[in-house]
Amino acid sequence: MTQDASPVAPRRLLDECVHCGFCLPSCPTYQSWGEEMDSPRGRIHLMKAVADGKEPLTEAAVGHFDRCLGCMACVPACPSGVKYHLLIEETRAEIERTHQRSLADRMFRGMIFSLFPYPRRLKVAVFFQLLYQRTGLRWLFHRLGLVRLLPRRLRNMEALMPPVALRQLTDRLPEHQPAAGTPRARLALLPGCVQRVYFPEVNQATLRVLAAENCEVVIPPELGCCGALSIHAGREDEAKQLARAAIEILEATDADTIVVNAAGCGSSMKEWGHLFRDDPAWAARAARLAAKVKDVVEVLAALGPVAPRHPVRVKVAYHDACHLAHAQRIRSQPRALLSAIPGLELVELDNDSCCGSAGVHNLLEPESAREIGQRKVDSVLAVAPELLVSANPGCTLQIQMLLRERGKDIRTAHPIELLDASIRNAPLPGSDSE
Ligand code: SF4
Ligand code: SF4
């Protein structure tokens, strides 16, 4: 076996950890339980022990890796530059290749991954959700206490379901959005899977803002999932299959930039080069495409505004999505864009860690995700914003659920929706006059 062919994660990357512990306070699972084995340092130690054959990949060991959110808060916190995100990604892939999960776990994971990366299937699920919510079935289900009889993961999924409307089934994106004036950039938009189905208004707002900022946008209708959810769960082959299809479609657009408005998708697409590093047929293509990927706030910040902003008088708290703040190091751009809206008051949360969503982590590990999310919601309630802004659909769904459960009526929006309201001088998302 070569030095880099360890069974869990590359030995070279594992050895970069000097076990100093500086990363521990940043880790949400360490904050929750104070357990070394549920900290980045403990998990790296466990990866090494498995790699050295000192520990088998037992159910308990897998549990410590499963409980990692993949939030990457430990990456910028590490003075030695340990690439924990690559380590956990490799470890997860190895677990999925070699570890036999329980039948119930396999069935639940199978259900998630045959649904969420496929917008058409997700729309069918939304149709049944609409029936469930609008026919009074949901009310009855809760009234009779039947929801408590559901297995814990399904019970959590039921709670996560946001209120849905017919518009989520009927929304269509154009294939081409011309710039309002002389084009400054030619972009291709990835509409996302969860974003496209649950938050179609975010994609519509993105197109309007980009058009107003003189960007021409193409939206390939056949473009599906980028593979982000699968890669975060260690389903490497599935992620590669989805990524290959997306790369082929995006290459054909010949766009200067691939614009993304969901943090989890953007961070994963920027790592496409790494995903295909051992595949000579795809490595260069994937890396070339990955270099073109930018979050929408990066694109707008780099171009600078041309569309006039109108006042939006609202108190806003901005939630840093982990896959934007930690994975892509994008913190200042969304704040600068929001602060440039006249009349908008931007308040900071005292908790910049994960909300518990973390890809599909909140579906797979609902109790831990809830505990972590409650800390985030505490910090939101402490600053009492009128609107909570988040650039990732998973975070928005998770925080919405926890706010609903606490009976708090705080609206949520994507930063691009606020810019859209300001540019159009239109009511805020979710307001009565909208
Ligand atoms: S990951 Fe970095 S910060 Fe954490 S223990 Fe290792 S070297 Fe220290
Ligand atoms: S990715 Fe997040 S949850 Fe996992 S070890 Fe790092 S800080 Fe902790």
Coordinates of C-alpha atoms and ligand atoms in Angstrom, one line a residue:
M1 CA 0.0 0.0 0.0
T2 CA 1.4 3.4 -0.9
Q3 CA 1.5 6.2 1.6
D4 CA -1.5 7.9 0.0
A5 CA -3.6 4.8 -0.4
S6 CA -4.9 4.6 3.1
P7 CA -8.3 2.9 3.4
V8 CA -10.0 5.9 4.9
A9 CA -8.3 9.2 3.9
P10 CA -5.0 10.2 2.3
R11 CA -2.2 9.6 4.8
R12 CA -0.4 12.8 3.7
L13 CA -3.5 14.9 4.6
L14 CA -4.0 13.1 7.9
D15 CA -0.5 13.8 9.0
E16 CA -0.9 17.5 8.6
C17 CA -3.0 17.6 11.8
V18 CA -0.7 18.4 14.8
H19 CA -3.5 17.7 17.3
C20 CA -3.3 21.3 18.7
G21 CA -7.1 21.5 19.3
F22 CA -7.5 25.0 18.0
C23 CA -10.4 23.8 15.9
L24 CA -12.4 22.4 18.8
P25 CA -14.4 25.5 19.8
S26 CA -15.5 26.0 16.2
C27 CA -17.1 22.5 15.9
P28 CA -20.9 22.4 16.5
T29 CA -20.9 18.8 17.6
Y30 CA -18.1 19.4 20.1
Q31 CA -20.1 22.4 21.3
S32 CA -23.1 20.1 21.8
W33 CA -21.5 17.2 23.7
G34 CA -17.9 18.2 24.6
E35 CA -16.8 14.7 23.4
E36 CA -13.3 14.5 21.8
M37 CA -14.4 11.9 19.4
D38 CA -17.1 14.2 18.1
S39 CA -14.6 17.0 17.4
P40 CA -12.4 17.5 14.3
R41 CA -9.3 16.5 16.1
G42 CA -11.0 13.3 17.5
R43 CA -12.4 12.4 14.1
I44 CA -8.9 12.8 12.5
H45 CA -7.4 10.7 15.2
L46 CA -10.0 8.0 14.5
M47 CA -9.4 8.2 10.7
K48 CA -5.7 7.7 11.4
A49 CA -6.4 4.7 13.7
V50 CA -8.5 3.1 11.1
A51 CA -5.9 3.8 8.4
D52 CA -3.2 2.3 10.6
G53 CA -5.4 -0.8 11.2
K54 CA -5.5 0.0 14.9
E55 CA -9.3 0.4 14.9
P56 CA -11.9 -1.3 12.7
L57 CA -14.6 0.8 11.0
T58 CA -17.2 -0.2 13.6
E59 CA -20.8 1.1 13.9
A60 CA -19.5 3.4 16.7
A61 CA -16.7 4.8 14.6
V62 CA -19.1 5.3 11.7
G63 CA -21.4 7.1 14.1
H64 CA -18.7 9.7 14.9
F65 CA -18.2 10.4 11.2
D66 CA -22.0 10.4 10.5
R67 CA -22.5 13.0 13.2
C68 CA -20.0 15.4 11.5
L69 CA -22.0 18.0 9.7
G70 CA -19.4 18.6 7.1
C71 CA -19.9 22.3 7.9
M72 CA -16.2 23.0 7.5
A73 CA -16.1 25.5 10.4
C74 CA -13.0 23.7 11.5
V75 CA -11.1 24.4 8.2
P76 CA -10.6 28.2 8.6
A77 CA -10.1 27.6 12.4
C78 CA -7.0 25.4 11.8
P79 CA -3.6 27.2 11.9
S80 CA -2.0 24.2 10.2
G81 CA -4.2 24.3 7.1
V82 CA -5.6 20.8 7.6
K83 CA -8.0 20.1 4.7
Y84 CA -10.6 18.4 6.9
H85 CA -13.3 18.8 4.2
L86 CA -11.3 16.4 1.9
L87 CA -10.6 14.0 4.7
I88 CA -14.3 13.7 5.7
E89 CA -15.3 13.4 2.1
E90 CA -12.9 10.5 1.5
T91 CA -13.9 8.9 4.7
R92 CA -17.6 9.1 3.9
A93 CA -17.0 7.6 0.4
E94 CA -15.1 4.7 2.0
I95 CA -17.8 4.1 4.5
E96 CA -20.5 3.9 1.8
R97 CA -18.2 1.5 -0.2
T98 CA -17.4 -0.8 2.7
H99 CA -19.7 -0.4 5.6
Q100 CA -23.0 -2.3 5.7
R101 CA -25.7 0.0 7.1
S102 CA -28.9 -1.3 8.6
L103 CA -31.8 -2.1 6.3
A104 CA -33.8 0.8 7.6
D105 CA -30.9 3.3 7.2
R106 CA -30.3 2.0 3.6
M107 CA -34.0 2.4 2.7
F108 CA -34.2 5.9 4.1
R109 CA -31.0 7.0 2.4
G110 CA -32.3 5.4 -0.8
M111 CA -35.5 7.3 -0.6
I112 CA -33.7 10.6 0.0
F113 CA -31.3 10.1 -2.9
S114 CA -33.9 8.9 -5.3
L115 CA -36.0 12.1 -4.6
F116 CA -34.1 15.2 -3.8
P117 CA -31.6 15.3 -6.7
Y118 CA -34.5 15.0 -9.2
P119 CA -36.6 18.2 -9.5
R120 CA -39.4 16.4 -11.4
R121 CA -39.8 13.8 -8.7
L122 CA -39.6 16.5 -6.1
K123 CA -42.5 18.3 -7.8
V124 CA -44.6 15.1 -7.5
A125 CA -43.8 15.0 -3.8
V126 CA -44.8 18.7 -3.6
F127 CA -48.1 17.8 -5.2
F128 CA -48.9 15.3 -2.5
Q129 CA -47.6 17.7 0.1
L130 CA -50.0 20.3 -1.2
L131 CA -52.9 17.8 -0.9
Y132 CA -51.7 16.9 2.6
Q133 CA -51.6 20.5 3.7
R134 CA -54.7 21.9 1.9
T135 CA -57.2 19.1 2.4
G136 CA -56.9 19.3 6.2
L137 CA -55.1 16.0 6.4
R138 CA -52.1 17.5 8.0
W139 CA -54.3 19.2 10.6
L140 CA -56.1 15.9 11.3
F141 CA -52.8 13.9 11.5
H142 CA -51.5 16.3 14.1
R143 CA -54.9 16.6 15.9
L144 CA -55.1 12.8 16.3
G145 CA -51.4 12.6 17.4
L146 CA -50.7 10.2 14.5
V147 CA -47.6 12.2 13.6
R148 CA -46.0 10.9 16.8
L149 CA -46.3 7.3 15.5
L150 CA -44.0 8.0 12.5
P151 CA -40.4 6.8 12.7
R152 CA -38.2 9.7 14.0
R153 CA -36.6 10.6 10.6
L154 CA -40.0 10.7 8.8
R155 CA -41.5 12.7 11.7
N156 CA -38.7 15.2 11.3
M157 CA -39.2 15.3 7.5
E158 CA -42.9 16.0 8.1
A159 CA -41.9 18.9 10.4
L160 CA -39.5 20.3 7.9
M161 CA -42.1 20.5 5.1
P162 CA -42.7 24.2 4.5
P163 CA -46.1 25.4 3.5
V164 CA -46.4 24.9 -0.3
A165 CA -48.4 26.6 -3.0
L166 CA -49.6 25.8 -6.5
R167 CA -47.0 28.2 -7.8
Q168 CA -44.3 25.7 -6.8
L169 CA -45.8 23.2 -9.3
T170 CA -46.4 25.7 -12.1
D171 CA -43.3 27.9 -12.0
R172 CA -41.2 27.8 -15.2
L173 CA -37.9 29.4 -15.8
P174 CA -37.1 31.0 -19.2
E175 CA -34.3 29.4 -21.2
H176 CA -32.8 32.8 -21.9
Q177 CA -32.9 36.1 -20.0
P178 CA -31.6 39.1 -21.9
A179 CA -29.7 41.9 -20.2
A180 CA -31.7 45.1 -19.6
G181 CA -28.9 47.1 -21.3
T182 CA -25.6 46.4 -23.0
P183 CA -24.5 43.0 -21.6
R184 CA -21.6 43.1 -19.1
A185 CA -21.4 39.3 -18.8
R186 CA -22.9 36.1 -20.2
L187 CA -23.8 33.7 -17.5
A188 CA -25.4 30.3 -17.1
L189 CA -27.6 29.7 -14.1
L190 CA -27.8 26.5 -12.1
P191 CA -31.3 26.6 -10.7
G192 CA -30.6 23.9 -8.1
C193 CA -33.0 21.1 -7.1
V194 CA -34.4 22.1 -3.7
Q195 CA -34.1 25.8 -4.7
R196 CA -36.0 25.3 -8.0
V197 CA -38.9 23.4 -6.4
Y198 CA -39.3 24.9 -2.9
F199 CA -38.0 28.5 -3.6
P200 CA -38.8 29.2 -7.3
E201 CA -39.1 32.9 -6.4
V202 CA -35.4 33.0 -5.6
N203 CA -34.5 31.9 -9.1
Q204 CA -36.9 34.4 -10.6
A205 CA -35.5 37.2 -8.4
T206 CA -31.9 36.1 -9.4
L207 CA -32.8 36.5 -13.1
R208 CA -34.4 39.9 -12.6
V209 CA -31.5 41.2 -10.6
L210 CA -28.9 39.9 -13.1
A211 CA -30.9 41.3 -16.0
A212 CA -31.1 44.7 -14.3
E213 CA -27.3 44.6 -13.7
N214 CA -26.9 44.0 -17.5
C215 CA -26.1 40.3 -17.4
E216 CA -27.4 38.0 -20.1
V217 CA -28.3 34.6 -18.5
V218 CA -29.0 31.2 -20.1
I219 CA -30.8 28.5 -18.1
P220 CA -30.4 25.1 -19.8
P221 CA -33.8 23.4 -19.3
E222 CA -32.3 19.9 -19.1
L223 CA -29.8 20.9 -16.3
G224 CA -30.3 18.7 -13.3
C225 CA -28.5 18.1 -10.0
C226 CA -24.9 19.1 -9.6
G227 CA -24.2 16.1 -7.3
A228 CA -23.7 18.2 -4.1
L229 CA -26.1 16.3 -1.9
S230 CA -24.6 12.9 -3.0
I231 CA -21.0 14.0 -2.5
H232 CA -21.7 15.3 1.0
A233 CA -23.1 11.9 1.9
G234 CA -20.2 9.9 0.5
R235 CA -22.1 8.7 -2.6
E236 CA -19.2 9.3 -4.9
D237 CA -20.3 7.3 -7.9
E238 CA -23.7 8.9 -7.9
A239 CA -22.2 12.4 -7.4
K240 CA -19.9 11.8 -10.4
Q241 CA -22.7 10.6 -12.6
L242 CA -24.8 13.7 -11.8
A243 CA -21.8 16.0 -12.1
R244 CA -20.8 14.6 -15.5
A245 CA -24.3 15.3 -16.9
A246 CA -24.2 18.8 -15.5
I247 CA -20.7 19.5 -16.8
E248 CA -21.7 18.4 -20.4
I249 CA -24.7 20.7 -20.4
L250 CA -22.9 23.7 -18.9
E251 CA -20.0 23.3 -21.3
A252 CA -22.5 23.6 -24.2
T253 CA -23.7 27.0 -23.0
D254 CA -20.2 28.5 -23.5
A255 CA -21.0 30.9 -20.7
D256 CA -18.2 33.1 -19.1
T257 CA -19.4 32.2 -15.6
I258 CA -21.7 29.6 -14.0
V259 CA -23.8 31.4 -11.5
V260 CA -25.2 29.6 -8.5
N261 CA -27.5 30.9 -5.8
A262 CA -27.5 27.9 -3.4
A263 CA -24.4 27.8 -1.3
G264 CA -24.2 24.0 -1.0
C265 CA -24.3 23.6 -4.8
G266 CA -21.7 26.3 -5.4
S267 CA -19.2 24.9 -2.9
S268 CA -19.5 21.4 -4.4
M269 CA -19.2 22.5 -8.0
K270 CA -16.0 24.5 -7.2
E271 CA -14.6 21.1 -6.1
W272 CA -15.4 19.3 -9.3
G273 CA -11.7 19.3 -10.2
H274 CA -10.9 17.4 -7.0
L275 CA -13.9 15.0 -7.5
F276 CA -12.5 13.9 -10.9
R277 CA -8.8 14.1 -10.0
D278 CA -8.2 10.4 -10.8
D279 CA -10.3 10.4 -14.0
P280 CA -8.1 11.4 -17.0
A281 CA -11.1 11.7 -19.3
W282 CA -12.9 14.2 -17.0
A283 CA -10.3 15.8 -14.8
A284 CA -9.4 18.8 -17.0
R285 CA -13.0 19.4 -18.1
A286 CA -14.2 19.3 -14.6
A287 CA -11.5 21.7 -13.3
R288 CA -12.1 24.1 -16.2
L289 CA -15.8 24.2 -15.4
A290 CA -15.2 24.5 -11.7
A291 CA -13.1 27.5 -12.2
K292 CA -16.1 29.3 -13.8
V293 CA -18.4 28.7 -10.9
K294 CA -19.4 31.7 -8.8
D295 CA -22.0 32.4 -6.3
V296 CA -24.4 35.1 -7.4
V297 CA -23.2 37.5 -4.7
E298 CA -19.6 37.1 -5.9
V299 CA -20.8 38.0 -9.5
L300 CA -22.7 41.0 -8.4
A301 CA -19.9 42.3 -6.0
A302 CA -17.3 41.9 -8.8
L303 CA -19.4 43.7 -11.4
G304 CA -20.5 46.5 -9.2
P305 CA -24.0 48.0 -9.3
V306 CA -25.5 49.8 -12.3
A307 CA -29.2 49.4 -11.4
P308 CA -30.4 52.1 -8.9
R309 CA -31.5 50.9 -5.5
H310 CA -34.7 52.0 -3.8
P311 CA -35.1 52.1 0.0
V312 CA -36.2 48.9 1.8
R313 CA -36.9 49.8 5.4
V314 CA -36.5 46.5 7.2
K315 CA -34.3 45.0 10.0
V316 CA -32.4 42.1 8.6
A317 CA -30.2 39.4 10.2
Y318 CA -27.9 37.6 7.8
H319 CA -27.2 33.9 8.5
D320 CA -23.9 32.7 7.1
A321 CA -24.5 29.4 5.3
C322 CA -21.5 27.2 6.1
H323 CA -21.0 26.3 2.4
L324 CA -20.8 29.9 1.6
A325 CA -18.9 31.3 4.6
H326 CA -16.5 28.4 5.5
A327 CA -16.3 26.5 2.2
Q328 CA -16.2 29.4 -0.2
R329 CA -15.0 32.1 2.2
I330 CA -17.8 34.4 1.1
R331 CA -18.8 36.6 4.0
S332 CA -18.2 40.2 3.0
Q333 CA -20.0 40.3 -0.4
P334 CA -23.5 39.5 0.8
R335 CA -23.2 41.9 3.7
A336 CA -21.9 44.7 1.3
L337 CA -24.7 44.1 -1.1
L338 CA -27.3 44.2 1.6
S339 CA -25.8 47.2 3.4
A340 CA -25.9 49.2 0.1
I341 CA -29.7 49.0 0.1
P342 CA -30.9 52.4 1.4
G343 CA -33.0 52.1 4.6
L344 CA -32.0 48.5 5.4
E345 CA -30.7 47.8 8.9
L346 CA -28.3 44.8 8.9
V347 CA -27.8 43.2 12.3
E348 CA -25.2 40.5 13.1
L349 CA -26.0 37.2 14.8
D350 CA -23.7 36.3 17.7
N351 CA -23.6 32.7 16.5
D352 CA -21.9 32.1 13.1
S353 CA -21.9 28.3 13.3
C354 CA -24.1 25.8 11.4
C355 CA -27.9 25.7 11.7
G356 CA -27.9 21.9 11.6
S357 CA -29.1 21.6 8.0
A358 CA -25.8 20.7 6.4
G359 CA -26.9 19.1 3.1
V360 CA -29.1 16.2 4.2
H361 CA -27.6 16.0 7.7
N362 CA -30.8 17.3 9.3
L363 CA -32.7 14.4 7.6
L364 CA -30.2 11.7 8.6
E365 CA -29.4 13.0 12.1
P366 CA -32.5 14.9 13.2
E367 CA -31.9 15.1 16.9
S368 CA -28.3 16.4 16.6
A369 CA -29.4 18.8 13.9
R370 CA -32.2 20.1 16.0
E371 CA -29.9 20.7 19.0
I372 CA -27.5 22.6 16.9
G373 CA -30.2 24.5 15.1
Q374 CA -31.8 25.7 18.4
R375 CA -28.6 27.6 19.2
K376 CA -28.8 29.4 15.9
V377 CA -32.5 30.2 16.4
D378 CA -31.7 31.5 19.9
S379 CA -29.2 33.9 18.3
V380 CA -31.8 35.0 15.7
L381 CA -34.4 35.7 18.4
A382 CA -31.9 37.6 20.5
V383 CA -31.5 40.3 17.7
A384 CA -35.3 40.1 16.7
P385 CA -35.0 40.8 13.0
E386 CA -38.1 41.3 10.8
L387 CA -36.4 39.2 8.1
L388 CA -33.8 36.5 8.3
V389 CA -31.7 36.2 5.2
S390 CA -29.9 33.0 4.1
A391 CA -28.2 32.1 0.9
N392 CA -28.9 28.3 1.1
P393 CA -32.3 26.6 0.7
G394 CA -31.4 23.8 3.2
C395 CA -30.6 26.4 5.9
T396 CA -33.8 28.3 5.2
L397 CA -36.0 25.2 5.5
Q398 CA -34.2 24.2 8.8
I399 CA -34.5 27.6 10.4
Q400 CA -38.1 28.1 9.2
M401 CA -39.0 24.8 10.9
L402 CA -37.4 25.7 14.2
L403 CA -39.0 29.2 14.1
R404 CA -42.4 27.7 13.3
E405 CA -42.1 25.3 16.2
R406 CA -41.3 28.1 18.6
G407 CA -44.3 30.0 17.2
K408 CA -42.1 32.9 16.0
D409 CA -43.3 34.8 12.9
I410 CA -40.0 35.8 11.3
R411 CA -39.9 35.8 7.6
T412 CA -37.0 34.4 5.6
A413 CA -35.5 35.4 2.3
H414 CA -32.5 35.0 0.1
P415 CA -30.3 38.1 -0.2
I416 CA -31.1 38.3 -3.9
E417 CA -34.8 38.7 -3.1
L418 CA -34.0 41.8 -1.1
L419 CA -31.9 43.2 -3.9
D420 CA -34.7 42.5 -6.3
A421 CA -37.2 44.3 -4.1
S422 CA -34.9 47.3 -3.8
I423 CA -34.2 47.5 -7.6
R424 CA -37.9 47.1 -8.5
N425 CA -39.1 49.3 -5.6
A426 CA -41.4 46.3 -4.9
P427 CA -42.8 44.9 -1.6
L428 CA -40.5 42.6 0.4
P429 CA -40.8 38.8 -0.1
G430 CA -43.6 37.3 2.0
S431 CA -45.1 40.7 2.9
D432 CA -48.9 41.1 2.8
S433 CA -48.7 43.6 -0.1
E434 CA -46.4 41.4 -2.2
Ligands
SF4_1 S1 -7.3 20.0 12.6 FE1 -5.9 21.7 12.8 S2 -6.7 22.9 14.6 FE2 -7.6 20.9 14.7 S3 -6.2 19.7 16.0 FE3 -5.6 19.3 13.8 S4 -4.0 20.8 13.5 FE4 -5.1 21.5 15.3
SF4_2 S1 -17.0 19.8 9.6 FE1 -18.1 20.8 11.2 S2 -19.1 19.2 12.5 FE2 -17.5 18.2 11.2 S3 -15.6 18.2 12.5 FE3 -15.5 20.1 11.3 S4 -16.5 21.7 12.5 FE4 -17.1 19.7 13.4

